[in-house]
XYZ file of C-alpha atoms in Angstrom:
648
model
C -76.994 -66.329 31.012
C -74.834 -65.782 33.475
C -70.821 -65.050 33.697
C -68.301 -68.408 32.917
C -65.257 -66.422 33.874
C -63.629 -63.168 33.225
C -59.845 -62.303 32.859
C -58.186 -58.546 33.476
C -55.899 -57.872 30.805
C -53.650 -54.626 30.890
C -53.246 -52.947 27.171
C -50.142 -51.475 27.164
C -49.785 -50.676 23.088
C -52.829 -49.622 22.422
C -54.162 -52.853 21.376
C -57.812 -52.813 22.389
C -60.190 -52.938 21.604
C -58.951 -53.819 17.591
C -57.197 -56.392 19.584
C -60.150 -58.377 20.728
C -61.938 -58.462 17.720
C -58.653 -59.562 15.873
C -58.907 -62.138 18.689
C -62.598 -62.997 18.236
C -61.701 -63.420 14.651
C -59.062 -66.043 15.262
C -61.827 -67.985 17.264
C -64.313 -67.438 13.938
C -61.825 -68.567 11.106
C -59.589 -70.859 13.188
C -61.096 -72.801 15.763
C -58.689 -75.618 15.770
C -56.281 -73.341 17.540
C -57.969 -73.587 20.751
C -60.354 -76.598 19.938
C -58.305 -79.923 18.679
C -61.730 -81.584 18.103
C -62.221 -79.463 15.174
C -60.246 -79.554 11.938
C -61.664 -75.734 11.181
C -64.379 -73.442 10.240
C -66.157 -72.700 7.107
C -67.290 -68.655 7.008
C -70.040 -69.257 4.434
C -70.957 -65.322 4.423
C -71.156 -62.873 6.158
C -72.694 -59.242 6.631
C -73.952 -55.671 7.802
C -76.818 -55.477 9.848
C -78.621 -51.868 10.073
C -80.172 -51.115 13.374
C -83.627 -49.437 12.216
C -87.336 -50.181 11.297
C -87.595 -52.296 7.601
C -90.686 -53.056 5.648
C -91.318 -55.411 7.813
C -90.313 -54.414 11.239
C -86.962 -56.328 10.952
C -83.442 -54.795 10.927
C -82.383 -53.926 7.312
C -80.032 -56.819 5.917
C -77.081 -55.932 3.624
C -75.253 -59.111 2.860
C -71.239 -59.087 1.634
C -70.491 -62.609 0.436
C -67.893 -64.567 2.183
C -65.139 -66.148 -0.153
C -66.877 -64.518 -3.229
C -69.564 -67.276 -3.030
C -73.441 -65.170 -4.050
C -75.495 -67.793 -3.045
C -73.407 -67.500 0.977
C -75.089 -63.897 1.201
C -78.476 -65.070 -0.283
C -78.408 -67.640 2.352
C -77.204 -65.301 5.376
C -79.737 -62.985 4.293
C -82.865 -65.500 4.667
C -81.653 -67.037 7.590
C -81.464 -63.559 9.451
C -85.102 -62.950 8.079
C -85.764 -66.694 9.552
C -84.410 -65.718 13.384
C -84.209 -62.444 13.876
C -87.407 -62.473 15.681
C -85.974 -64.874 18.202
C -82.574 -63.045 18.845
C -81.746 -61.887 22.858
C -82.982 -58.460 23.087
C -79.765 -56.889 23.264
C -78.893 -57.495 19.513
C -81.995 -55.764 18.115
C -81.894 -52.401 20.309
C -84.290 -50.551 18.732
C -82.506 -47.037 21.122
C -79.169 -47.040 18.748
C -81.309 -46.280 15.330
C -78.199 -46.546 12.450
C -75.488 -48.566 14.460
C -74.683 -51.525 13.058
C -74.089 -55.436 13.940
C -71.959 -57.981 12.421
C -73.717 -61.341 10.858
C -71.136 -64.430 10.001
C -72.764 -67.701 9.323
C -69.899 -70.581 9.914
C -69.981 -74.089 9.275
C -67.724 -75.996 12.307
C -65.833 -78.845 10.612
C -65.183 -82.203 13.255
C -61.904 -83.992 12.701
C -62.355 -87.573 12.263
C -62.539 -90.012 14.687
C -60.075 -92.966 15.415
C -63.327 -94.907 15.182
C -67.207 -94.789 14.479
C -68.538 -92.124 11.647
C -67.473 -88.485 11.426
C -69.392 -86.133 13.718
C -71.519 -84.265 11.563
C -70.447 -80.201 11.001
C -72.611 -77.478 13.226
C -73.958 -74.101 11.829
C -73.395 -71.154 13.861
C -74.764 -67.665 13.494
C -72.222 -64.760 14.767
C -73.498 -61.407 15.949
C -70.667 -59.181 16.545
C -71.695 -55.422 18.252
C -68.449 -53.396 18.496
C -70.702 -50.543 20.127
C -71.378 -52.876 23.451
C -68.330 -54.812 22.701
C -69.813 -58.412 22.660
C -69.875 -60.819 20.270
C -72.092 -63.837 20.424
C -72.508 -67.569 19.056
C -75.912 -69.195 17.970
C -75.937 -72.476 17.220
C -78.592 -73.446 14.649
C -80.304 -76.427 13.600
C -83.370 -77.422 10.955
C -86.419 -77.513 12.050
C -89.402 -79.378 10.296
C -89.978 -77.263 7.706
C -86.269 -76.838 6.309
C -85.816 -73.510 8.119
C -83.024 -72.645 10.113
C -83.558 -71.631 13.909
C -81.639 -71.041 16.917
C -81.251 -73.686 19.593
C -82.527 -72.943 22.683
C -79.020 -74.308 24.350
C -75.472 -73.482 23.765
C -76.003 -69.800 23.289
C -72.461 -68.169 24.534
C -71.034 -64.667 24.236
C -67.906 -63.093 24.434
C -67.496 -59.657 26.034
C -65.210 -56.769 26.003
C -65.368 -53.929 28.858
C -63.031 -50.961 29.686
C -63.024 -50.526 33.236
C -60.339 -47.772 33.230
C -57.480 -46.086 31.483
C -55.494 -48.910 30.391
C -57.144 -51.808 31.885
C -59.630 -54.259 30.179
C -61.548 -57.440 31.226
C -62.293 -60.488 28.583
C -65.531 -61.801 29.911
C -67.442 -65.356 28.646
C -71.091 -65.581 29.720
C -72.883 -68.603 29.072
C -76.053 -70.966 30.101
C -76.492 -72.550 33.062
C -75.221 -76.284 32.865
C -78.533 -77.525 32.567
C -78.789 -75.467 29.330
C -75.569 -76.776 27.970
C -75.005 -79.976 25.896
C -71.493 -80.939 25.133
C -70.944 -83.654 22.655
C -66.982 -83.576 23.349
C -66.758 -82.640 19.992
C -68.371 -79.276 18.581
C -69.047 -78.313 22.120
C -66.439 -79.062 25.319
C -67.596 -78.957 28.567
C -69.434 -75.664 29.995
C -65.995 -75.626 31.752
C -64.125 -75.498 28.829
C -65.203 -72.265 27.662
C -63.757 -70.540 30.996
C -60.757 -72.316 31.692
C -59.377 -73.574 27.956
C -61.306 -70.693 25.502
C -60.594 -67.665 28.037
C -57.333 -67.199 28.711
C -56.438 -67.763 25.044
C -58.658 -64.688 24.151
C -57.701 -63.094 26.798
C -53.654 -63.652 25.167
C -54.775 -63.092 21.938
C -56.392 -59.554 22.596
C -53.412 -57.970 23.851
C -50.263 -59.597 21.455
C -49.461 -57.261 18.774
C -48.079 -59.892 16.883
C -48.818 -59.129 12.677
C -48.126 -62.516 10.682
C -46.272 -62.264 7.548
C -48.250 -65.483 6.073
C -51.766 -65.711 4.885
C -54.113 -67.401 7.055
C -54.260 -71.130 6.323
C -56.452 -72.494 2.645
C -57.466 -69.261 1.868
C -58.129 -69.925 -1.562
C -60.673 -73.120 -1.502
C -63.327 -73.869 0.613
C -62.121 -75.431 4.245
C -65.385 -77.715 4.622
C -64.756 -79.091 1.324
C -60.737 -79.207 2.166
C -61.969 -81.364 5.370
C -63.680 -84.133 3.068
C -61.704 -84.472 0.426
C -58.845 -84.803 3.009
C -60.274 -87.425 4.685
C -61.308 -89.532 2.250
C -57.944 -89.193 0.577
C -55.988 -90.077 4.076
C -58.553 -93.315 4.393
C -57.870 -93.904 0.146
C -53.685 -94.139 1.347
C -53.104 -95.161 4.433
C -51.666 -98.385 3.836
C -48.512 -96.342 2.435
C -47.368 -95.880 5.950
C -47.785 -99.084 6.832
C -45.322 -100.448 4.134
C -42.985 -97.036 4.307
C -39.491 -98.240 3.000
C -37.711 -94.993 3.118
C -36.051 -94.084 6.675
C -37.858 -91.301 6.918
C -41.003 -90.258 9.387
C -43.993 -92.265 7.076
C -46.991 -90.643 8.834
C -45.246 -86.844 8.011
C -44.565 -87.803 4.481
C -47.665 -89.809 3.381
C -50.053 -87.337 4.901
C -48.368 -84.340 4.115
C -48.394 -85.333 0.342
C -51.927 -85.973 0.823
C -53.082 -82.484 2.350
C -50.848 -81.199 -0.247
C -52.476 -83.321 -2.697
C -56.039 -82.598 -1.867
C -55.263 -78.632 -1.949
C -54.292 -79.164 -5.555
C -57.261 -81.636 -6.801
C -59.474 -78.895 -4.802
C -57.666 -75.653 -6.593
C -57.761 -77.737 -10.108
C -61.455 -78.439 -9.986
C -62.304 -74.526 -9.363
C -60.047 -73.278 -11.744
C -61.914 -75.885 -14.393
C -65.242 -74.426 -13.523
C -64.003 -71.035 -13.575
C -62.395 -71.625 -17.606
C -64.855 -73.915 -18.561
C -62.189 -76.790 -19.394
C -63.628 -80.607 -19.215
C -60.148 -82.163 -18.977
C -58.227 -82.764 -16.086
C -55.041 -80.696 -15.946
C -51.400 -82.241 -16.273
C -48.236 -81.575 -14.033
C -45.079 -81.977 -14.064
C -43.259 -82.066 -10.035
C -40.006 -80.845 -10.159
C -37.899 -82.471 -7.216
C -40.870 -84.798 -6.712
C -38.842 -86.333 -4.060
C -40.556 -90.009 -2.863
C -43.195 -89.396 -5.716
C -45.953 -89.901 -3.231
C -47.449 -86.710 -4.478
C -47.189 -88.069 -7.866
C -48.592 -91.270 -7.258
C -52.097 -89.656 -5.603
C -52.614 -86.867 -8.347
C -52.365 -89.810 -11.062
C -54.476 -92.134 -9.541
C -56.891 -89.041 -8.748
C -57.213 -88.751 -12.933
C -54.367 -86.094 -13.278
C -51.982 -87.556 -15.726
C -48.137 -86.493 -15.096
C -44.803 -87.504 -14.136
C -42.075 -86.337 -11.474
C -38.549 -85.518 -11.784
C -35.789 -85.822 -9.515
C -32.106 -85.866 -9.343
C -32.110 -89.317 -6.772
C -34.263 -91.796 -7.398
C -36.427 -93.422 -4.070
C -36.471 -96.910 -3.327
C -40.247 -96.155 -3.352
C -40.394 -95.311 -6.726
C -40.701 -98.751 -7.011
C -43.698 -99.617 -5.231
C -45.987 -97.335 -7.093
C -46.140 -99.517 -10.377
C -46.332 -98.394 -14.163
C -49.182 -95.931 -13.721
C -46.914 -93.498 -12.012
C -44.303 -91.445 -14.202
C -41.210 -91.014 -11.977
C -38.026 -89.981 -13.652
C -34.536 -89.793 -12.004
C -32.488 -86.662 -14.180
C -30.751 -83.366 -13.403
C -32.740 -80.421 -14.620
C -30.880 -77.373 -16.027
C -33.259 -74.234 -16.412
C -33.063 -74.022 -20.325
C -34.361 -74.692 -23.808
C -34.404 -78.259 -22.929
C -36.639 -78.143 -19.875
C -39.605 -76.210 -20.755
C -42.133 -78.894 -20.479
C -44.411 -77.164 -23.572
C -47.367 -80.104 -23.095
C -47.991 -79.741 -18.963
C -50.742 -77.634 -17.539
C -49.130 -76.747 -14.639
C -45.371 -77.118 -12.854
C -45.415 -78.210 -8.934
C -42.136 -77.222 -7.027
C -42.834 -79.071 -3.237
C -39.247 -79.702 -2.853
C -37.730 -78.104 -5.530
C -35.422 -76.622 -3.796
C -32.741 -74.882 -5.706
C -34.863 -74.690 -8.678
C -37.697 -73.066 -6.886
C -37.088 -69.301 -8.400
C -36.848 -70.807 -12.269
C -40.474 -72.548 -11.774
C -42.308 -69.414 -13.167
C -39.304 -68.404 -15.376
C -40.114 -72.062 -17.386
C -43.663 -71.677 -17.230
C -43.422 -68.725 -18.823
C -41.294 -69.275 -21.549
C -42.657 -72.574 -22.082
C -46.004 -70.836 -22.423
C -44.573 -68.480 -24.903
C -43.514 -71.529 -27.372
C -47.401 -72.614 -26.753
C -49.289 -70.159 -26.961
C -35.567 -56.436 6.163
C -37.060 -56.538 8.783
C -38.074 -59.399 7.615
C -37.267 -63.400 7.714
C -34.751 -64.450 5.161
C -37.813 -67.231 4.411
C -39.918 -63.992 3.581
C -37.397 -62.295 1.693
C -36.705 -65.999 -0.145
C -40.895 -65.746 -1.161
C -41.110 -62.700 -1.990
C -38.234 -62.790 -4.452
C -39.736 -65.874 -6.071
C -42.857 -63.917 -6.159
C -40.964 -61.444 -7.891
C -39.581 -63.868 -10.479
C -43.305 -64.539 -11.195
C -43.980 -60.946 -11.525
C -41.517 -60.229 -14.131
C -42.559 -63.612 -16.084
C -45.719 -61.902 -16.351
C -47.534 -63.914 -13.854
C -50.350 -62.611 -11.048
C -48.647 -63.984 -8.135
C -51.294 -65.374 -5.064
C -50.027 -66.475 -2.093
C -51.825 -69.142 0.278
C -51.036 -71.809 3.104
C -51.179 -75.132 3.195
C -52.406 -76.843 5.979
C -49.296 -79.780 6.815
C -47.199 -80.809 9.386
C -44.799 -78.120 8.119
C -43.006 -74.839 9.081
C -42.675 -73.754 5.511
C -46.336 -74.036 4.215
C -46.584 -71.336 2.087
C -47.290 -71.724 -1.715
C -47.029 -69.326 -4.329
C -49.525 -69.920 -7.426
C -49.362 -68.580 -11.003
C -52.861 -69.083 -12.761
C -53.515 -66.116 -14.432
C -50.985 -64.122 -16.986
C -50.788 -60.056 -17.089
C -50.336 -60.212 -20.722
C -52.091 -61.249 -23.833
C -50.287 -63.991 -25.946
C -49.218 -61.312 -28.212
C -46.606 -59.934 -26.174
C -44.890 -63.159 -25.446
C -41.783 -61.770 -27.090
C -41.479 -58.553 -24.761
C -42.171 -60.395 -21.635
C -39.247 -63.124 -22.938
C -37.091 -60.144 -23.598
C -37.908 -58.467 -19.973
C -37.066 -62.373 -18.757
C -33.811 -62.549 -20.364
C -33.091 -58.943 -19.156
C -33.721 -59.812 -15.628
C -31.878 -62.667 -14.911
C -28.926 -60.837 -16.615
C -29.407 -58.232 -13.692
C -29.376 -60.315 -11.198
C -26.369 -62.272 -12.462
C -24.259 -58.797 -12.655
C -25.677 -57.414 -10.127
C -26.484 -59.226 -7.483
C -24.763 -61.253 -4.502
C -27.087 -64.431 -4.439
C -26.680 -67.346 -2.006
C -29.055 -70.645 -1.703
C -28.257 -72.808 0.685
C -30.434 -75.649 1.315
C -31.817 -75.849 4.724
C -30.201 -72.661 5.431
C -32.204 -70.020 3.681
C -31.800 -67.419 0.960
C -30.277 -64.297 0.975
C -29.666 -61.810 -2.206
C -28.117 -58.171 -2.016
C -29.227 -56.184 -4.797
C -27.726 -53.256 -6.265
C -28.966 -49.829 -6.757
C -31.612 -49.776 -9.751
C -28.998 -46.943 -11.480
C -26.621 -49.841 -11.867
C -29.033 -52.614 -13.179
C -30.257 -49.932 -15.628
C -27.041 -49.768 -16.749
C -26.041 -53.473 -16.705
C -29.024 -54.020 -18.859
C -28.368 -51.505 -21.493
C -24.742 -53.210 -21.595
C -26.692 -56.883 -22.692
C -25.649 -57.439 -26.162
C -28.328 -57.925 -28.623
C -27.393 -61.181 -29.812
C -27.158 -62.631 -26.386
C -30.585 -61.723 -26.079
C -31.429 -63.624 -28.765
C -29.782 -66.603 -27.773
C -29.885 -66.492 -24.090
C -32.321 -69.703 -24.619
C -29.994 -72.121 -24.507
C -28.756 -72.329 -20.822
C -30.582 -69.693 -19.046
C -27.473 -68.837 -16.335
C -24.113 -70.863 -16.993
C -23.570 -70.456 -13.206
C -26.235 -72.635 -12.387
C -25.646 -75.596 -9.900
C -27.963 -78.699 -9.664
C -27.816 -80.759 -6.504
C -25.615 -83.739 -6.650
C -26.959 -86.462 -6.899
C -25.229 -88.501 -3.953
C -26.205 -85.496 -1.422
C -23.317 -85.117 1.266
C -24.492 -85.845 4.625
C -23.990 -82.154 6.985
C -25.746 -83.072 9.662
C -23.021 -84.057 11.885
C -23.383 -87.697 11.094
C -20.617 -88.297 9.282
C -18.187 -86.359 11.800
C -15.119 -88.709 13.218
C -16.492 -90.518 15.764
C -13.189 -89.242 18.046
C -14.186 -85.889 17.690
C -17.246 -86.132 18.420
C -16.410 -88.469 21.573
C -14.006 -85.030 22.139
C -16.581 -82.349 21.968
C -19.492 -84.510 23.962
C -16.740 -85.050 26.844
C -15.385 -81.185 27.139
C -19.354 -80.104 27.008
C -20.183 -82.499 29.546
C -17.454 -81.636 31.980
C -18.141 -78.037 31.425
C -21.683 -78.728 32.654
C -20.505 -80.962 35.623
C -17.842 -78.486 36.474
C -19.974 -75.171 36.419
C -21.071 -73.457 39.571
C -22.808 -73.838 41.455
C -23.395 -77.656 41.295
C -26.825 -79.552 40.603
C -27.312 -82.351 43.176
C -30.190 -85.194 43.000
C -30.307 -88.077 45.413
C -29.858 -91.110 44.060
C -31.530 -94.078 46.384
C -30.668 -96.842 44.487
C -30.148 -100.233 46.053
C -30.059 -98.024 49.303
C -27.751 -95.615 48.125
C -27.672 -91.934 49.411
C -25.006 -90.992 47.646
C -25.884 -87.207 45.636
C -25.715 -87.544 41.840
C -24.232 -84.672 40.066
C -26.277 -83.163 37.108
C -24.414 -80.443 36.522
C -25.489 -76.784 35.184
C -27.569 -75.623 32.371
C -25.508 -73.434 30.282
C -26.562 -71.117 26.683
C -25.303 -72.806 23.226
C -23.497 -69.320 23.411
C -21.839 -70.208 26.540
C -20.734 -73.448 25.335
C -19.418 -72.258 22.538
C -17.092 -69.668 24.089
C -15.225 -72.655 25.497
C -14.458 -74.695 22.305
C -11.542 -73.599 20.334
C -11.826 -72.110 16.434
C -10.831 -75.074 15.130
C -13.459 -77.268 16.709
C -16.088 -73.884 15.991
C -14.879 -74.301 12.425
C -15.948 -77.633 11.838
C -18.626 -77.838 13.495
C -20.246 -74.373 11.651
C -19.927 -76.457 8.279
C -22.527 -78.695 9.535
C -26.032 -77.150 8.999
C -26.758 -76.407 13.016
C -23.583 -76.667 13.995
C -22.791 -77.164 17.993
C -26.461 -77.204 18.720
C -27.140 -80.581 15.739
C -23.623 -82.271 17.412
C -25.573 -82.023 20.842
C -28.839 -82.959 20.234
C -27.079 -85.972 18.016
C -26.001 -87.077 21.371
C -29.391 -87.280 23.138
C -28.348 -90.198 25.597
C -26.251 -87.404 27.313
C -27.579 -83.704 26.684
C -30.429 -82.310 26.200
C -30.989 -78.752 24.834
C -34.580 -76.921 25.784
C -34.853 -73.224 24.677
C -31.244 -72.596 23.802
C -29.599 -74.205 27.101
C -27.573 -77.484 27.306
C -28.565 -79.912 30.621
C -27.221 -83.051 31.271
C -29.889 -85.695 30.444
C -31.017 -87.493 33.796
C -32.711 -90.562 32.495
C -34.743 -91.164 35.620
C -37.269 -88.032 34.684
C -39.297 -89.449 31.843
C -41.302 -87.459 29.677
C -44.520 -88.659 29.167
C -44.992 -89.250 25.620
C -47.344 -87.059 24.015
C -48.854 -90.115 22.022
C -48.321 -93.884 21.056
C -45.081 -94.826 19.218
C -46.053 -96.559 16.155
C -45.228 -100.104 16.151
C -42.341 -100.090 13.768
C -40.341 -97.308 16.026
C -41.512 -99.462 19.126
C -40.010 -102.476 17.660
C -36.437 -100.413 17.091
C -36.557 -99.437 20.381
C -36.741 -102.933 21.591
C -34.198 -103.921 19.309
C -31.806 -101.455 20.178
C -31.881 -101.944 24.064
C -28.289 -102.244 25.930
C -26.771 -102.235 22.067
C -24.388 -99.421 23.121
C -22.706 -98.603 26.339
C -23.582 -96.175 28.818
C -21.798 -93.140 28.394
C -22.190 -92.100 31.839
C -21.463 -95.726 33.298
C -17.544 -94.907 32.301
C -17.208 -90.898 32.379
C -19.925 -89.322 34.946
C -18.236 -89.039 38.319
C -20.949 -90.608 40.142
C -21.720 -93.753 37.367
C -25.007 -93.931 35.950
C -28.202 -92.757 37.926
C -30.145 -95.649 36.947
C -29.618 -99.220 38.040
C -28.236 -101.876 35.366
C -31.703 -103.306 34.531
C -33.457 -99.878 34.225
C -31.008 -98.356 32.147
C -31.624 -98.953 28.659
C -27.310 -98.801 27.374
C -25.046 -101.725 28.654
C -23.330 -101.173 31.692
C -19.748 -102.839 30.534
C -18.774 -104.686 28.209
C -20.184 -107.996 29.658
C -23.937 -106.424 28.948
C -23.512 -105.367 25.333
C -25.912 -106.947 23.046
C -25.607 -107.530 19.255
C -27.609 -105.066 17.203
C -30.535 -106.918 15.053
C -31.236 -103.421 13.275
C -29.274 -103.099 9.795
C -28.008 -99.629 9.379
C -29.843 -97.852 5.890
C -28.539 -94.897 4.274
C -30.566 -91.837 4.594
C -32.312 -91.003 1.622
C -32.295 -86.902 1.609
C -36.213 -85.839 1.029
């Protein structure tokens, strides 16, 4: 074994060493962080090792399961049994009687592959020593017999050593090359380890950085999340192939099906756990393109979904799937009394009545913090007070709100229905007198409540009758979305002011000091081409007048949507506003699909060059490089037909 690389890292808020093993647990639950190849990791169990003399001359074993799974600790505890005999020397010190190690069996889970079969998933056994600050990574395989041992390659192990006062070094030791195979896959290159794996350690040991969320699938098993997933992306795939909707198909279709396979994955547990032989029923409020729909009912599930536009999808997805285009006012009349369960993915505005219905509906059966935090927790605390135990989890889709709040246990027996419909009906009152409440798609949520004096109060005011018949519409106020959605995005702004705000900005630029120069050496040209400065959205701002400001802040992101909108001239990294200078192209990050290649084709020289008439110096690209018509003369016919945008 000998040292892969080693990086100083300065603590300087008392970090470390809880920091490194926060860090060494990233690299144990989440592998796909760092490693791309890998979808995750299983932790199958895990456990306390006792230095000391057993029965048998082998460090005592006491096994706590991982994910509440008995036979995970059964397992850990044989294996250890199997290899503790063969573990490096430094892991059964026999000097540091009563200290203890850390066992954690994982399962690494492959992604697919574009091509060929899966790779197949790779046990590891994890001994973590905070006393000598290491932690290290056996890779196991079967031998003959059935029995687990440890390979005799890929043995790594990540260190952690004070050197003094507030400094640190993150060390990875390793084989020699000759001891390490790399299948690409599981395991990168030797090299990989000190110059990808490293530094991210090295990051993660010293950012005090607390999430809000839950990690990712925290409720169902990962390795089984991984197959079901892929079986159900290879089951659909053709849907993004024949995508009619204008939106991104590989987001949507695969996004419904991680969200899909979560559910199917939850559902089956919760059967075992209750002992039920039928397959639950749902109900998706704001099901949206129905996709979602479509996959639970053809996965046995039997439901329907509900929203207030219907998709031009809808219609692809034949009689089997129950899609129904209708407003839904929380009341009497949407309670749903034959469903299982109630799905809000993009429910939107309705999202905080979800566990109000499905608990009344079960009752006629039988900050410092981010206003998107504040927004779950107060739907959390909807559930609460409908007398539901409230989990929290996240899904794993292309997504930055992931999280999912699920009811599937009540606090109350069915006897009390009455009080907890009375506590209901009490609440919402509250919050109707006393609070300030404002949901804004897209935007966020944000409630001010009052002092709990003055909803005691407000609720001893609620007449007893009105309690009694508060089941007819739940809260008058209530606003459904419309169901032709108005378009904020700036799209629908006069085209002359837009033209007005893209010209001021761009001048602005070109005007600041001091100047951005390129050389432009086209056809022999020296001539300088001006790009202008990079100036803050704040900046810009300052130099628009309130009426333009007003407009524009009606528009959900505002000056910052209006720019980006015009991508052929700015473009807006980290806050700041450049001038777009079409000779620097990105690389792309991966292959256009064929349908957006095809509208790119289609749209070439379909629109004139904006800075062909109003830069100072002309365009910095030649006629037949430039991708907008330079004049009139070179303006070609659009062959795409404009759709309207179907809100998701």
């Amino acid at each position: 074994m000998g040292p892969v690389g080693t990086v100083a890292v300065r603590d300087g808020g008392a970090a470390l060493p809880g920091g490194f093993w926060a860090a060494v647990r990233v690299w144990l639950e989440k592998p796909q962080v760092a490693n791309r190849r890998l979808c995750g990791a299983a932790i199958d169990a895990e456990g306390t090792v006792l230095l000391g003399e057993g029965e048998e001359g082998f460090p005592c074993l006491t096994a706590v399961p991982g994910g509440g799974r008995e036979e995970g600790a059964a397992e850990l505890g044989r294996l250890w049994r199997e290899v503790s005999g063969h573990l490096p020397p430094s892991l059964t010190a026999r000097g540091r009687r009563g200290s203890e190690l850390r066992a954690v069996l994982r399962t690494l889970l492959p992604r697919a592959r574009p091509a060929g079969p899966p790779a197949p998933p790779a046990k590891e056994l994890v001994v973590q020593d905070v006393y000598s600050g290491t932690a290290t990574f056996l890779p196991l395989e079967k031998n003959k017999e059935g029995k687990y041992q440890i390979k005799k390659c890929n043995i790594y192990q990540i260190q952690l050593t004070h050197i003094k006062d507030k400094e640190w070094s993150v060390s990875i030791v390793a084989p020699s090359s000759e001891d390490w195979f790399s299948d690409g896959i599981t395991y990168p290159k030797l090299a990989w380890l000190g110059n990808e794996l490293l530094p991210k350690l090295a990051k993660w040991s010293v950012e005090q950085k607390h999430s809000e969320f839950r990690s990712t699938l925290s409720f169902i098993s990962i390795a089984k999340y991984s197959k079901v997933y892929q079986e159900l992306k290879e089951k659909y795939k053709e849907m993004v192939k024949v995508w009619p909707e204008v939106t991104d198909p590989e987001k949507f279709v695969y996004e419904d099906v991680a969200i899909a396979t979560y559910l199917l994955i939850l559902w089956e547990e919760e059967r075992k756990e209750k002992g039920l032989a039928k397959k639950q029923s749902f109900v998706d409020l704001g099901c949206g393109n129905g996709l979602l729909v479509h996959i639970l009912s053809n996965e046995g599930h039997s439901g329907r979904g509900i929203d207030v536009r219907r998709r031009k999808i809808w219609d692809m997805y034949g009689p089997e799937t129950h899609l129904e285009e209708s407003s839904i006012m929380p009341g009497d009349s949407h309670l749903f009394p034959d469903t299982d369960w109630l799905i809000g993915n993009h429910s939107d505005e309705l999202t905080p009545w979800i566990p109000v219905i499905a608990a009344r509906k079960y009752s006629r059966r039988q900050s410092k913090k981010t206003q998107y935090r504040e927004y779950l927790d107060f739907v959390a605390e909807v559930g609460s007070v409908c007398g539901f135990h409230v989990e929290e989890d996240c899904l794993r889709i292309p997504s930055t709100k992931r999280v999912c709040l699920i009811g599937k246990n009540r606090t109350y027996p069915a006897t009390e229905c009455a009080l907890i419909d009375n506590q209901i009906t009490r609440y919402i009152h509250n919050r109707q007198t006393c609070a300030v409440v404002t949901c804004d798609r897209g935007v966020g949520f944000n409630h001010k409540d009052c002092s709990d004096d003055v909803c005691k109060e407000a609720a001893s005011e609620l007449p007893e009758n009105e309690m009694e018949t508060a089941g007819r519409i739940w809260m008058p106020g209530f606003q459904p979305r419309e169901k032709v959605e108005q378009i904020r995005n700036c799209a629908a702004l006069p085209r002359d002011f837009v033209d007005d705000v893209v010209l001021k900005v761009a001048n602005l630029l070109l005007n600041a000091v001091p100047q951005k120069s390129c050389s432009n050496t086209h056809s022999g040209n020296m001539n300088t081409w001006n790009q202008g400065e990079s100036l803050s959205l704040r900046e810009v701002a300052e130099h628009l007048n309130k009426e333009t400001l007003k407009r524009l802040k009606s528009e959900y992101g505002g000056l910052q949507t209006l720019l980006k909108n015009n991508h052929q001239v700015f473009e807006v990294l980290n806050g700041r506003v450049h001038i777009r200078d079409w000779r620097k192209k990105k690389p792309s990050r991966k292959t256009k699909p064929e349908v957006k290649r095809c509208l790119s084709a289609e749209a070439y020289k379909t629109r004139l060059c904006w800075f062909f008439i109003h830069h100072p110096d002309g365009c910095a690209l030649p006629t037949e490089s430039c991708p907008y018509a330079h004049g009139t003369e070179e303006l070609r016919q659009s062959q795409t037909i404009k759709k309207k945008k179907h809100i998701q």
